[in-house]
Amino acid sequence: MTKFFWGNSVSSMQTEGGWDEGGKSPSVYDVREATEHASDWKFANDNYHQFEQDLDHIKDLGMNMYRFQISWSRVIENGNGEVNEEGIAYYDRFIDGLLERGIEPMICLYHFDMPLYLAEEYNGLVSKEVLKAFVRYGKEMVDRYADKVKYWIVFNEQNLYHVPEAFRISGYLQGEKTANELYQILHNVMVAHAEIANYLHETTDAQIGGMLAYSEVYPATCKPEDILAARKWDEFVNYTLLDAYTKGTYSKEMMQFVKKNEIDMNILPGELETIQNQKNDFISFSYYASSTISAEKIPAGTIPNEYMDYGRLDNPHLDTTEWNWQIDPLGFRDVLNKLYQRYQLPVFPIENGIGVKEEWDGTNLIEDDYRIDYHKKHLLAMYDAMYIDGVEVMGYLGWGLIDILSSQGDMRKRYGLVYVNRDNHDLKDMKRVPKKSYEWFKEVIKTDGKCLSEGVDRT
């Protein structure tokens, strides 16, 4: 195997701050107001001003990759206007800072923060105009950075555009959230990924991979109806996207469903050919937890893309976090195998971690043994996938190095090895404070995982 990557993943709206600086246009997140258990998005953890010390922590940990997101709103005026050279200069400094420390950058082009103008004017990625603007932005970033950045992701967790969550993350602001619109969004997103992947391969020597959020979903019982529901969920949310990445076509089952139910995906001439011509160099994914599905809870006539809105049940055999995310390292191993054994591309888990409520007393070390236990068990499951099952794994990126706003804007939900001294409504001093897990993870990387379990043969 080539070099194994150890590293960290972040998104711009959860880390960057600097919401009205450097010529940045507003995104949909910049206008969201704080609530009782959620911050606004204006300051995040102030990475815009403090990234140097954060990169120093990454280097000190021994990490050799950092996946970050470029904010579309920061580099393109209103998402479809002129290039903002001040925003480009910021990412120039950021990327150079990574390379100077021996850290490989990985760029993600979109992590839910639609430029506000495109959301208000066109209703986000349901629109072909926004598709066109995004592809223009993506190609511009490839032109600017592919000489330095050799690993790329287009959309964070792209399969979320196959489920109702799509209406929250695509810039969709108004409408009835119909099945037609859901399928138009997922198709536009796939076309955008394919166009940028094709352009990157035509013009650079960089690599690109599709990414999805893969939460293992088990049948709630051994009833055939539950098994069928779990399989259909996998087919419509995961496999159809993976088929598009690797075979250039949506799954036959999904397209038969579209035809039978007269769903209008608004497929324009040439778009299916664009998808057919794409090539992905690896498959990346996030993994945090698993759950189960019960068919009897799903109303008749529900489209498979919405099954988990109704059929989700907790798994009584698993521990859970205080956010009710069920901890399942064996599910992680199974997902690694489902991806690799079926599609035979290198796989790359680029998000994995545990969110926990934590407070720092200003003096003592945060004893986050639960985080050490979570990562240890998931890393051992990954090694079993690699050395027992034969899965080709490129690396392991945690979410995240330092505490950031959760996807819901809640600073109470902390994932980091490093504590950031702020809460939802008080920025305090933003001090970075390593937790107990910091030194543990540093040793894991130093030994390339050999410290995890003595006496286990992984050669």
Tab-separated table of C-alpha atoms in Angstrom, residues 61-403:
chain	number	residue	atom	x	y	z
A	61	LEU	CA	-0.155	15.338	16.297
A	62	GLY	CA	1.752	13.877	13.367
A	63	MET	CA	-1.231	14.134	11.015
A	64	ASN	CA	-0.314	14.181	7.336
A	65	MET	CA	-3.663	15.154	5.757
A	66	TYR	CA	-6.257	17.869	6.339
A	67	ARG	CA	-9.569	17.865	4.509
A	68	PHE	CA	-11.148	21.308	4.458
A	69	GLN	CA	-13.887	23.057	2.542
A	70	ILE	CA	-13.588	26.112	0.345
A	71	SER	CA	-16.456	28.501	1.008
A	72	TRP	CA	-18.146	29.150	-2.338
A	73	SER	CA	-19.408	32.478	-0.969
A	74	ARG	CA	-15.898	33.572	-0.017
A	75	VAL	CA	-14.321	33.066	-3.432
A	76	ILE	CA	-17.163	33.874	-5.887
A	77	GLU	CA	-19.269	36.998	-5.433
A	78	ASN	CA	-22.847	35.871	-4.714
A	79	GLY	CA	-21.935	32.439	-6.050
A	80	ASN	CA	-22.196	33.412	-9.727
A	81	GLY	CA	-20.318	36.716	-9.967
A	82	GLU	CA	-16.686	37.720	-10.161
A	83	VAL	CA	-13.871	35.856	-8.458
A	84	ASN	CA	-13.060	37.427	-5.092
A	85	GLU	CA	-9.271	37.564	-5.137
A	86	GLU	CA	-9.126	38.418	-1.432
A	87	GLY	CA	-10.892	35.143	-0.685
A	88	ILE	CA	-8.516	33.294	-2.996
A	89	ALA	CA	-5.582	34.864	-1.144
A	90	TYR	CA	-6.909	33.477	2.155
A	91	TYR	CA	-7.011	29.923	0.807
A	92	ASP	CA	-3.589	30.425	-0.790
A	93	ARG	CA	-2.209	31.148	2.680
A	94	PHE	CA	-4.131	28.255	4.187
A	95	ILE	CA	-2.930	25.702	1.632
A	96	ASP	CA	0.641	26.985	1.798
A	97	GLY	CA	0.482	26.684	5.586
A	98	LEU	CA	-0.482	23.029	5.267
A	99	LEU	CA	2.211	22.240	2.717
A	100	GLU	CA	4.896	24.014	4.736
A	101	ARG	CA	4.072	21.676	7.628
A	102	GLY	CA	4.161	18.550	5.471
A	103	ILE	CA	0.382	18.117	5.561
A	104	GLU	CA	-1.434	16.979	2.411
A	105	PRO	CA	-4.500	19.149	1.703
A	106	MET	CA	-7.791	17.672	0.514
A	107	ILE	CA	-10.389	20.117	-0.817
A	108	CYS	CA	-14.151	19.718	-0.485
A	109	LEU	CA	-16.086	22.135	-2.697
A	110	TYR	CA	-19.500	22.132	-0.993
A	111	HIS	CA	-20.597	21.443	2.561
A	112	PHE	CA	-24.181	22.740	2.665
A	113	ASP	CA	-23.504	26.514	2.754
A	114	MET	CA	-25.239	27.726	-0.402
A	115	PRO	CA	-24.570	31.363	-1.363
A	116	LEU	CA	-27.596	33.285	-0.081
A	117	TYR	CA	-28.219	35.036	-3.397
A	118	LEU	CA	-28.515	31.730	-5.275
A	119	ALA	CA	-30.862	30.325	-2.638
A	120	GLU	CA	-33.136	33.351	-2.709
A	121	GLU	CA	-33.047	33.906	-6.470
A	122	TYR	CA	-33.135	30.310	-7.762
A	123	ASN	CA	-34.046	28.068	-4.797
A	124	GLY	CA	-30.644	26.403	-4.720
A	125	LEU	CA	-29.599	23.174	-6.396
A	126	VAL	CA	-33.060	22.317	-7.682
A	127	SER	CA	-32.205	24.913	-10.364
A	128	LYS	CA	-30.126	24.336	-13.496
A	129	GLU	CA	-28.847	27.916	-13.131
A	130	VAL	CA	-27.326	27.047	-9.778
A	131	LEU	CA	-25.926	23.819	-11.233
A	132	LYS	CA	-24.246	25.901	-13.939
A	133	ALA	CA	-22.885	28.403	-11.388
A	134	PHE	CA	-21.528	25.621	-9.188
A	135	VAL	CA	-19.716	23.895	-12.033
A	136	ARG	CA	-18.145	27.220	-13.021
A	137	TYR	CA	-16.995	27.729	-9.422
A	138	GLY	CA	-15.655	24.176	-9.161
A	139	LYS	CA	-13.646	24.421	-12.369
A	140	GLU	CA	-12.214	27.757	-11.233
A	141	MET	CA	-11.025	26.156	-7.994
A	142	VAL	CA	-9.466	23.260	-9.906
A	143	ASP	CA	-7.614	25.773	-12.090
A	144	ARG	CA	-6.422	27.692	-9.034
A	145	TYR	CA	-5.373	24.881	-6.718
A	146	ALA	CA	-4.907	21.501	-8.425
A	147	ASP	CA	-1.194	22.127	-8.853
A	148	LYS	CA	-0.879	22.064	-5.045
A	149	VAL	CA	-3.889	20.012	-3.942
A	150	LYS	CA	-3.895	16.423	-5.204
A	151	TYR	CA	-7.018	15.093	-3.473
A	152	TRP	CA	-10.541	16.428	-4.043
A	153	ILE	CA	-14.136	15.904	-2.930
A	154	VAL	CA	-16.985	17.740	-4.665
A	155	PHE	CA	-19.947	17.311	-2.287
A	156	ASN	CA	-19.788	16.416	1.366
A	157	GLU	CA	-22.018	13.398	2.077
A	158	GLN	CA	-23.609	13.383	-1.355
A	159	ASN	CA	-26.198	10.727	-0.544
A	160	LEU	CA	-27.915	13.213	1.794
A	161	TYR	CA	-29.293	14.739	-1.404
A	162	HIS	CA	-31.213	11.473	-1.898
A	163	VAL	CA	-33.258	11.970	1.288
A	164	PRO	CA	-35.445	14.792	2.646
A	165	GLU	CA	-32.357	16.362	4.257
A	166	ALA	CA	-31.631	17.586	0.707
A	167	PHE	CA	-34.129	20.396	1.146
A	168	ARG	CA	-32.143	21.743	4.124
A	169	ILE	CA	-28.653	21.540	2.612
A	170	SER	CA	-29.160	22.420	-1.054
A	171	GLY	CA	-30.228	26.046	-0.701
A	172	TYR	CA	-33.899	25.153	-1.156
A	173	LEU	CA	-35.933	27.877	0.567
A	174	GLN	CA	-39.486	27.527	-0.712
A	175	GLY	CA	-41.760	24.921	-2.211
A	176	GLU	CA	-43.649	21.772	-1.314
A	177	LYS	CA	-40.625	19.445	-1.132
A	178	THR	CA	-42.024	17.035	-3.683
A	179	ALA	CA	-40.530	13.759	-4.878
A	180	ASN	CA	-39.937	15.406	-8.267
A	181	GLU	CA	-37.899	18.164	-6.632
A	182	LEU	CA	-35.936	15.703	-4.488
A	183	TYR	CA	-34.957	13.692	-7.564
A	184	GLN	CA	-34.118	16.868	-9.495
A	185	ILE	CA	-31.777	17.938	-6.686
A	186	LEU	CA	-30.023	14.563	-6.455
A	187	HIS	CA	-29.597	14.481	-10.238
A	188	ASN	CA	-28.244	18.047	-10.466
A	189	VAL	CA	-25.777	17.256	-7.689
A	190	MET	CA	-24.617	14.115	-9.511
A	191	VAL	CA	-24.184	16.023	-12.778
A	192	ALA	CA	-22.149	18.684	-10.969
A	193	HIS	CA	-19.905	16.046	-9.390
A	194	ALA	CA	-19.389	14.335	-12.744
A	195	GLU	CA	-18.632	17.544	-14.645
A	196	ILE	CA	-15.996	18.603	-12.125
A	197	ALA	CA	-14.510	15.095	-11.888
A	198	ASN	CA	-14.224	14.953	-15.675
A	199	TYR	CA	-12.638	18.399	-15.830
A	200	LEU	CA	-10.141	17.593	-13.088
A	201	HIS	CA	-9.009	14.428	-14.866
A	202	GLU	CA	-8.814	16.185	-18.231
A	203	THR	CA	-6.665	19.065	-16.955
A	204	THR	CA	-4.674	17.831	-13.931
A	205	ASP	CA	-2.980	14.825	-12.337
A	206	ALA	CA	-5.028	15.173	-9.129
A	207	GLN	CA	-7.385	12.517	-7.741
A	208	ILE	CA	-11.052	12.845	-6.903
A	209	GLY	CA	-13.471	10.677	-4.990
A	210	GLY	CA	-17.173	10.544	-4.375
A	211	MET	CA	-18.283	10.843	-0.764
A	212	LEU	CA	-21.350	9.668	1.085
A	213	ALA	CA	-22.603	9.497	4.657
A	214	TYR	CA	-22.776	5.773	5.350
A	215	SER	CA	-24.756	4.902	8.449
A	216	GLU	CA	-25.335	1.176	8.630
A	217	VAL	CA	-29.073	0.407	8.738
A	218	TYR	CA	-30.027	-3.076	9.933
A	219	PRO	CA	-33.442	-4.747	9.689
A	220	ALA	CA	-35.171	-4.243	13.054
A	221	THR	CA	-36.108	-7.941	13.059
A	222	CYS	CA	-35.671	-11.008	10.851
A	223	LYS	CA	-39.079	-10.389	9.288
A	224	PRO	CA	-38.715	-10.426	5.491
A	225	GLU	CA	-40.481	-7.043	5.336
A	226	ASP	CA	-37.811	-5.451	7.547
A	227	ILE	CA	-35.024	-7.038	5.520
A	228	LEU	CA	-36.582	-5.713	2.311
A	229	ALA	CA	-36.937	-2.211	3.767
A	230	ALA	CA	-33.283	-2.159	4.828
A	231	ARG	CA	-32.171	-3.355	1.397
A	232	LYS	CA	-34.289	-0.784	-0.430
A	233	TRP	CA	-32.900	1.983	1.770
A	234	ASP	CA	-29.374	0.913	0.834
A	235	GLU	CA	-30.314	0.744	-2.851
A	236	PHE	CA	-31.969	4.164	-3.143
A	237	VAL	CA	-29.693	6.113	-0.799
A	238	ASN	CA	-26.287	4.442	-1.076
A	239	TYR	CA	-25.911	1.954	-3.930
A	240	THR	CA	-27.495	4.079	-6.657
A	241	LEU	CA	-24.974	6.818	-5.911
A	242	LEU	CA	-22.089	4.365	-5.703
A	243	ASP	CA	-23.193	2.827	-8.999
A	244	ALA	CA	-23.104	6.288	-10.557
A	245	TYR	CA	-19.587	6.875	-9.185
A	246	THR	CA	-18.201	3.550	-10.388
A	247	LYS	CA	-20.370	2.381	-13.301
A	248	GLY	CA	-21.614	5.711	-14.635
A	249	THR	CA	-25.304	4.891	-14.220
A	250	TYR	CA	-27.929	5.143	-11.508
A	251	SER	CA	-29.147	1.792	-10.201
A	252	LYS	CA	-31.693	0.012	-12.378
A	253	GLU	CA	-34.065	-0.364	-9.437
A	254	MET	CA	-34.119	3.374	-8.799
A	255	MET	CA	-34.625	4.218	-12.465
A	256	GLN	CA	-37.415	1.650	-12.755
A	257	PHE	CA	-39.056	3.319	-9.747
A	258	VAL	CA	-38.682	6.735	-11.409
A	259	LYS	CA	-40.283	5.435	-14.611
A	260	LYS	CA	-43.121	3.577	-12.894
A	261	ASN	CA	-44.006	6.546	-10.673
A	262	GLU	CA	-43.574	9.133	-13.436
A	263	ILE	CA	-41.018	11.130	-11.463
A	264	ASP	CA	-39.601	14.065	-13.422
A	265	MET	CA	-35.839	14.275	-12.777
A	266	ASN	CA	-35.455	17.072	-15.365
A	267	ILE	CA	-32.635	15.271	-17.136
A	268	LEU	CA	-31.288	17.439	-19.966
A	269	PRO	CA	-29.592	16.127	-23.127
A	270	GLY	CA	-25.978	15.143	-22.474
A	271	GLU	CA	-26.258	14.934	-18.682
A	272	LEU	CA	-26.428	11.135	-18.482
A	273	GLU	CA	-23.445	10.972	-20.831
A	274	THR	CA	-21.527	13.288	-18.496
A	275	ILE	CA	-22.229	10.905	-15.609
A	276	GLN	CA	-21.307	7.915	-17.776
A	277	ASN	CA	-17.921	9.445	-18.654
A	278	GLN	CA	-16.822	10.233	-15.088
A	279	LYS	CA	-14.080	8.435	-13.217
A	280	ASN	CA	-13.538	8.354	-9.476
A	281	ASP	CA	-10.192	7.380	-7.994
A	282	PHE	CA	-11.492	6.393	-4.562
A	283	ILE	CA	-14.686	6.245	-2.499
A	284	SER	CA	-14.794	8.284	0.695
A	285	PHE	CA	-17.409	8.335	3.420
A	286	SER	CA	-18.361	9.496	6.875
A	287	TYR	CA	-19.340	7.003	9.549
A	288	TYR	CA	-20.544	7.712	13.076
A	289	ALA	CA	-23.315	5.306	14.084
A	290	SER	CA	-25.882	2.763	12.969
A	291	SER	CA	-29.592	2.182	13.470
A	292	THR	CA	-32.384	-0.188	12.464
A	293	ILE	CA	-35.506	0.026	10.306
A	294	SER	CA	-38.974	-1.414	10.874
A	295	ALA	CA	-41.224	-1.860	7.812
A	296	GLU	CA	-44.439	-1.823	9.826
A	297	LYS	CA	-43.818	1.798	10.857
A	298	ILE	CA	-43.539	2.993	7.231
A	299	PRO	CA	-46.857	4.260	5.781
A	300	ALA	CA	-48.053	2.672	2.538
A	301	GLY	CA	-46.980	4.657	-0.513
A	302	THR	CA	-43.858	6.147	1.117
A	303	ILE	CA	-40.999	6.494	-1.355
A	304	PRO	CA	-37.883	4.534	-0.287
A	305	ASN	CA	-35.917	7.777	0.070
A	306	GLU	CA	-38.145	8.640	3.051
A	307	TYR	CA	-38.220	5.244	4.782
A	308	MET	CA	-36.005	6.294	7.694
A	309	ASP	CA	-38.206	9.298	8.465
A	310	TYR	CA	-40.796	6.788	9.645
A	311	GLY	CA	-39.144	3.396	10.153
A	312	ARG	CA	-36.083	4.182	12.265
A	313	LEU	CA	-35.784	2.290	15.549
A	314	ASP	CA	-33.000	2.169	18.125
A	315	ASN	CA	-30.907	-0.978	18.300
A	316	PRO	CA	-31.253	-2.507	21.794
A	317	HIS	CA	-27.913	-4.286	21.404
A	318	LEU	CA	-25.800	-1.116	21.120
A	319	ASP	CA	-24.654	1.637	23.454
A	320	THR	CA	-25.675	5.155	22.537
A	321	THR	CA	-24.359	8.682	22.995
A	322	GLU	CA	-26.327	11.390	24.760
A	323	TRP	CA	-27.345	12.528	21.256
A	324	ASN	CA	-28.777	9.048	20.599
A	325	TRP	CA	-26.146	8.113	18.034
A	326	GLN	CA	-25.590	4.377	18.479
A	327	ILE	CA	-21.966	3.278	18.740
A	328	ASP	CA	-21.208	0.412	16.359
A	329	PRO	CA	-17.569	-0.298	15.398
A	330	LEU	CA	-18.537	-3.612	13.760
A	331	GLY	CA	-20.892	-1.657	11.512
A	332	PHE	CA	-17.883	0.441	10.472
A	333	ARG	CA	-16.040	-2.717	9.416
A	334	ASP	CA	-19.102	-3.905	7.508
A	335	VAL	CA	-19.441	-0.594	5.622
A	336	LEU	CA	-15.763	-0.698	4.646
A	337	ASN	CA	-16.374	-4.157	3.193
A	338	LYS	CA	-19.642	-3.250	1.457
A	339	LEU	CA	-17.888	-0.406	-0.326
A	340	TYR	CA	-14.670	-2.171	-1.274
A	341	GLN	CA	-15.772	-5.711	-2.022
A	342	ARG	CA	-18.634	-4.498	-4.226
A	343	TYR	CA	-16.882	-1.673	-6.077
A	344	GLN	CA	-13.148	-2.497	-5.894
A	345	LEU	CA	-11.960	1.081	-5.466
A	346	PRO	CA	-9.763	2.228	-2.558
A	347	VAL	CA	-11.967	3.401	0.299
A	348	PHE	CA	-11.283	6.342	2.570
A	349	PRO	CA	-13.168	7.012	5.827
A	350	ILE	CA	-12.798	10.788	6.110
A	351	GLU	CA	-15.152	11.470	9.034
A	352	ASN	CA	-15.432	9.453	12.220
A	353	GLY	CA	-15.830	10.583	15.806
A	354	ILE	CA	-18.024	10.955	18.868
A	355	GLY	CA	-19.862	14.081	20.002
A	356	VAL	CA	-20.108	14.604	23.763
A	357	LYS	CA	-21.052	17.465	26.081
A	358	GLU	CA	-17.878	18.690	27.782
A	359	GLU	CA	-16.861	21.633	29.955
A	360	TRP	CA	-13.403	22.852	30.917
A	361	ASP	CA	-12.841	24.250	34.402
A	362	GLY	CA	-9.990	26.478	33.244
A	363	THR	CA	-7.281	24.341	34.856
A	364	ASN	CA	-7.603	20.577	34.713
A	365	LEU	CA	-7.171	18.189	31.804
A	366	ILE	CA	-10.393	17.012	30.173
A	367	GLU	CA	-10.383	13.242	30.772
A	368	ASP	CA	-12.186	12.082	27.624
A	369	ASP	CA	-11.596	8.335	27.942
A	370	TYR	CA	-14.903	7.747	26.126
A	371	ARG	CA	-13.402	9.381	23.030
A	372	ILE	CA	-10.277	7.254	23.264
A	373	ASP	CA	-12.447	4.151	23.575
A	374	TYR	CA	-14.593	5.143	20.582
A	375	HIS	CA	-11.655	5.808	18.264
A	376	LYS	CA	-9.723	2.757	19.460
A	377	LYS	CA	-12.612	0.393	18.725
A	378	HIS	CA	-13.287	1.937	15.319
A	379	LEU	CA	-9.618	1.883	14.355
A	380	LEU	CA	-9.337	-1.773	15.338
A	381	ALA	CA	-12.433	-2.517	13.262
A	382	MET	CA	-10.779	-0.734	10.341
A	383	TYR	CA	-7.617	-2.806	10.766
A	384	ASP	CA	-9.718	-5.982	10.779
A	385	ALA	CA	-11.286	-4.844	7.502
A	386	MET	CA	-7.829	-4.217	6.064
A	387	TYR	CA	-5.827	-7.186	7.304
A	388	ILE	CA	-8.474	-9.871	7.729
A	389	ASP	CA	-10.933	-8.924	4.981
A	390	GLY	CA	-8.507	-7.448	2.439
A	391	VAL	CA	-10.057	-3.981	2.154
A	392	GLU	CA	-7.787	-1.334	0.593
A	393	VAL	CA	-8.041	1.687	2.917
A	394	MET	CA	-6.287	4.959	2.065
A	395	GLY	CA	-6.314	6.476	5.533
A	396	TYR	CA	-8.399	7.661	8.464
A	397	LEU	CA	-9.548	11.241	9.010
A	398	GLY	CA	-11.275	12.044	12.279
A	399	TRP	CA	-13.996	14.584	12.856
A	400	GLY	CA	-12.452	16.665	14.079
A	401	LEU	CA	-9.159	17.841	15.456
A	402	ILE	CA	-10.595	20.746	17.415
A	403	ASP	CA	-14.081	21.420	18.753
